[in-house]
PDB file of C-alpha atoms in Angstrom:
ATOM      1  CA  GLN A   1      10.111  13.832   7.160  1.00  0.00           C
ATOM      2  CA  VAL A   2       6.997  11.677   7.228  1.00  0.00           C
ATOM      3  CA  GLN A   3       6.246   8.719   9.412  1.00  0.00           C
ATOM      4  CA  LEU A   4       4.178   5.972   8.090  1.00  0.00           C
ATOM      5  CA  VAL A   5       2.449   3.382  10.389  1.00  0.00           C
ATOM      6  CA  GLU A   6       0.461   0.473   9.073  1.00  0.00           C
ATOM      7  CA  SER A   7      -2.261  -1.292  10.857  1.00  0.00           C
ATOM      8  CA  GLY A   8      -5.035  -3.816  10.315  1.00  0.00           C
ATOM      9  CA  GLY A   9      -3.024  -6.897   9.495  1.00  0.00           C
ATOM     10  CA  GLY A  10      -3.963 -10.265  11.003  1.00  0.00           C
ATOM     11  CA  SER A  11      -4.956 -13.762   9.999  1.00  0.00           C
ATOM     12  CA  VAL A  12      -7.963 -14.553   7.840  1.00  0.00           C
ATOM     13  CA  GLN A  13      -9.458 -17.504   6.154  1.00  0.00           C
ATOM     14  CA  ALA A  14      -9.134 -17.894   2.409  1.00  0.00           C
ATOM     15  CA  GLY A  15     -11.942 -15.837   0.756  1.00  0.00           C
ATOM     16  CA  GLY A  16     -12.114 -13.467   3.567  1.00  0.00           C
ATOM     17  CA  SER A  17     -11.366  -9.666   3.649  1.00  0.00           C
ATOM     18  CA  LEU A  18      -9.067  -7.355   5.605  1.00  0.00           C
ATOM     19  CA  ARG A  19      -8.620  -3.532   5.536  1.00  0.00           C
ATOM     20  CA  LEU A  20      -5.221  -2.291   6.029  1.00  0.00           C
ATOM     21  CA  SER A  21      -4.460   1.462   7.133  1.00  0.00           C
ATOM     22  CA  CYS A  22      -1.491   3.543   6.524  1.00  0.00           C
ATOM     23  CA  SER A  23      -1.409   6.642   8.767  1.00  0.00           C
ATOM     24  CA  ALA A  24       0.942   9.501   8.100  1.00  0.00           C
ATOM     25  CA  SER A  25       2.383  12.107  10.250  1.00  0.00           C
ATOM     26  CA  GLY A  26       5.002  14.834  10.299  1.00  0.00           C
ATOM     27  CA  ARG A  27       4.392  16.061   6.773  1.00  0.00           C
ATOM     28  CA  THR A  28       1.334  16.658   4.634  1.00  0.00           C
ATOM     29  CA  LEU A  29       0.680  14.037   1.940  1.00  0.00           C
ATOM     30  CA  ARG A  30      -0.261  16.697  -0.550  1.00  0.00           C
ATOM     31  CA  ASN A  31       1.222  16.004  -3.919  1.00  0.00           C
ATOM     32  CA  SER A  32       2.401  12.708  -2.922  1.00  0.00           C
ATOM     33  CA  VAL A  33       1.823   9.218  -4.152  1.00  0.00           C
ATOM     34  CA  VAL A  34       1.346   6.502  -1.656  1.00  0.00           C
ATOM     35  CA  GLY A  35       2.085   2.929  -2.559  1.00  0.00           C
ATOM     36  CA  TRP A  36       1.487  -0.434  -1.091  1.00  0.00           C
ATOM     37  CA  PHE A  37       3.970  -3.166  -1.476  1.00  0.00           C
ATOM     38  CA  ARG A  38       4.150  -6.601  -0.058  1.00  0.00           C
ATOM     39  CA  GLN A  39       6.921  -9.258   0.634  1.00  0.00           C
ATOM     40  CA  ALA A  40       6.246 -12.828   1.187  1.00  0.00           C
ATOM     41  CA  PRO A  41       8.973 -15.191   2.810  1.00  0.00           C
ATOM     42  CA  GLY A  42      11.714 -15.936   0.452  1.00  0.00           C
ATOM     43  CA  LYS A  43      10.356 -13.535  -2.200  1.00  0.00           C
ATOM     44  CA  GLU A  44      11.085 -10.116  -3.388  1.00  0.00           C
ATOM     45  CA  ARG A  45       9.078  -7.214  -2.574  1.00  0.00           C
ATOM     46  CA  GLU A  46       6.248  -6.592  -5.037  1.00  0.00           C
ATOM     47  CA  PHE A  47       3.986  -3.723  -5.986  1.00  0.00           C
ATOM     48  CA  VAL A  48       0.334  -3.891  -4.858  1.00  0.00           C
ATOM     49  CA  GLY A  49      -1.028  -0.489  -5.761  1.00  0.00           C
ATOM     50  CA  ALA A  50      -0.771   3.153  -5.336  1.00  0.00           C
ATOM     51  CA  ILE A  51      -2.895   6.289  -5.145  1.00  0.00           C
ATOM     52  CA  THR A  52      -2.199   9.846  -5.946  1.00  0.00           C
ATOM     53  CA  TRP A  53      -3.100  12.003  -2.983  1.00  0.00           C
ATOM     54  CA  ASN A  54      -4.376  15.075  -4.782  1.00  0.00           C
ATOM     55  CA  VAL A  55      -6.697  13.486  -7.270  1.00  0.00           C
ATOM     56  CA  GLY A  56      -7.223   9.964  -5.701  1.00  0.00           C
ATOM     57  CA  GLY A  57      -6.237   8.215  -8.937  1.00  0.00           C
ATOM     58  CA  SER A  58      -5.205   4.503  -8.177  1.00  0.00           C
ATOM     59  CA  TYR A  59      -3.273   1.884  -9.992  1.00  0.00           C
ATOM     60  CA  TYR A  60      -3.076  -1.777  -9.166  1.00  0.00           C
ATOM     61  CA  ALA A  61      -0.937  -4.848  -9.961  1.00  0.00           C
ATOM     62  CA  ASP A  62      -2.833  -7.217 -12.189  1.00  0.00           C
ATOM     63  CA  TYR A  63      -3.017  -9.852  -9.678  1.00  0.00           C
ATOM     64  CA  VAL A  64      -5.079  -7.740  -7.253  1.00  0.00           C
ATOM     65  CA  LYS A  65      -7.311  -5.929  -9.799  1.00  0.00           C
ATOM     66  CA  GLY A  66     -10.930  -6.460  -8.831  1.00  0.00           C
ATOM     67  CA  ARG A  67     -10.034  -7.651  -5.304  1.00  0.00           C
ATOM     68  CA  PHE A  68      -8.077  -4.829  -3.666  1.00  0.00           C
ATOM     69  CA  THR A  69      -9.048  -1.209  -3.490  1.00  0.00           C
ATOM     70  CA  ILE A  70      -6.910   1.708  -2.399  1.00  0.00           C
ATOM     71  CA  SER A  71      -8.700   4.767  -0.908  1.00  0.00           C
ATOM     72  CA  ARG A  72      -7.686   7.782   1.224  1.00  0.00           C
ATOM     73  CA  ASP A  73      -9.029  10.082   3.786  1.00  0.00           C
ATOM     74  CA  ASN A  74      -7.507  13.544   3.431  1.00  0.00           C
ATOM     75  CA  ALA A  75      -8.639  14.715   6.900  1.00  0.00           C
ATOM     76  CA  LYS A  76      -6.949  11.689   8.646  1.00  0.00           C
ATOM     77  CA  SER A  77      -3.948  11.633   6.419  1.00  0.00           C
ATOM     78  CA  THR A  78      -4.535   7.805   6.013  1.00  0.00           C
ATOM     79  CA  VAL A  79      -4.507   5.534   3.108  1.00  0.00           C
ATOM     80  CA  TYR A  80      -6.498   2.350   3.072  1.00  0.00           C
ATOM     81  CA  LEU A  81      -6.005  -1.035   1.366  1.00  0.00           C
ATOM     82  CA  GLN A  82      -9.284  -2.929   1.312  1.00  0.00           C
ATOM     83  CA  MET A  83      -8.531  -6.520   0.328  1.00  0.00           C
ATOM     84  CA  THR A  84     -11.241  -9.025  -0.561  1.00  0.00           C
ATOM     85  CA  SER A  85     -11.267 -12.605  -1.858  1.00  0.00           C
ATOM     86  CA  LEU A  86      -7.986 -13.238  -0.157  1.00  0.00           C
ATOM     87  CA  THR A  87      -5.909 -16.428  -0.998  1.00  0.00           C
ATOM     88  CA  ARG A  88      -3.014 -18.070   0.643  1.00  0.00           C
ATOM     89  CA  GLU A  89      -0.820 -16.302  -2.089  1.00  0.00           C
ATOM     90  CA  ASP A  90      -1.787 -13.028  -0.532  1.00  0.00           C
ATOM     91  CA  THR A  91       0.165 -14.035   2.696  1.00  0.00           C
ATOM     92  CA  ALA A  92       3.019 -11.378   3.180  1.00  0.00           C
ATOM     93  CA  VAL A  93       4.062  -8.381   5.144  1.00  0.00           C
ATOM     94  CA  TYR A  94       2.349  -5.331   3.600  1.00  0.00           C
ATOM     95  CA  SER A  95       4.006  -2.041   3.665  1.00  0.00           C
ATOM     96  CA  CYS A  96       2.988   1.458   2.581  1.00  0.00           C
ATOM     97  CA  ALA A  97       5.364   4.157   1.139  1.00  0.00           C
ATOM     98  CA  SER A  98       5.183   7.769   0.065  1.00  0.00           C
ATOM     99  CA  ALA A  99       6.897   9.676  -2.515  1.00  0.00           C
ATOM    100  CA  TRP A 100       6.816  13.148  -3.995  1.00  0.00           C
ATOM    101  CA  PRO A 101       7.963  12.510  -7.523  1.00  0.00           C
ATOM    102  CA  SER A 102      10.018  15.119  -9.167  1.00  0.00           C
ATOM    103  CA  GLY A 103      11.454  13.014 -12.121  1.00  0.00           C
ATOM    104  CA  VAL A 104      10.584   9.658 -13.584  1.00  0.00           C
ATOM    105  CA  TYR A 105       7.105   8.722 -12.501  1.00  0.00           C
ATOM    106  CA  ALA A 106       7.050   4.977 -11.789  1.00  0.00           C
ATOM    107  CA  PRO A 107       4.684   4.154  -8.894  1.00  0.00           C
ATOM    108  CA  ALA A 108       5.140   0.458  -9.334  1.00  0.00           C
ATOM    109  CA  GLU A 109       8.838   0.852  -8.579  1.00  0.00           C
ATOM    110  CA  ASP A 110       9.953   0.754  -4.897  1.00  0.00           C
ATOM    111  CA  ARG A 111      12.943   2.862  -5.843  1.00  0.00           C
ATOM    112  CA  MET A 112      10.563   5.886  -6.356  1.00  0.00           C
ATOM    113  CA  TYR A 113       9.607   5.987  -2.655  1.00  0.00           C
ATOM    114  CA  ASP A 114      11.321   7.832   0.095  1.00  0.00           C
ATOM    115  CA  TYR A 115       9.533   6.883   3.154  1.00  0.00           C
ATOM    116  CA  TRP A 116       8.360   3.455   4.349  1.00  0.00           C
ATOM    117  CA  GLY A 117       6.271   2.127   7.106  1.00  0.00           C
ATOM    118  CA  GLN A 118       7.392  -0.867   9.170  1.00  0.00           C
ATOM    119  CA  GLY A 119       4.893  -3.233   7.685  1.00  0.00           C
ATOM    120  CA  THR A 120       2.027  -5.320   8.770  1.00  0.00           C
ATOM    121  CA  GLN A 121       1.628  -9.041   8.565  1.00  0.00           C
ATOM    122  CA  VAL A 122      -1.301 -10.637   6.626  1.00  0.00           C
ATOM    123  CA  THR A 123      -1.742 -14.318   6.909  1.00  0.00           C
ATOM    124  CA  VAL A 124      -4.253 -16.205   4.949  1.00  0.00           C
ATOM    125  CA  SER A 125      -5.130 -19.770   5.655  1.00  0.00           C
ATOM    126  CA  SER A 126      -7.248 -22.194   3.895  1.00  0.00           C
TER     127      SER A 126
END
């Protein structure tokens, strides 16, 4: 079992930045993939990005490339989502999730992930 807790959400003006954190406990994240997803009101959950814990390789949805960066701190068992140049369209609840893939590797698909945090609200105003 792993527990994931997101933090760092809040309200920000368009063009601003926020850094979200996803802290893990209960199980090492070694060999895992940690993903970030978001869900806006009335919309389906969508992939934001993911990072492989061992190597630190990252993947991003096209609409956040160049604006969002995912990183990790091994010692703190924490994954970060640095968000810059925020727009109103980035308003959503952001959640992190972890997976230890053993079959099909699809980090952009939420069905791959086993554990989820409760989410943190990000609101961008113009």
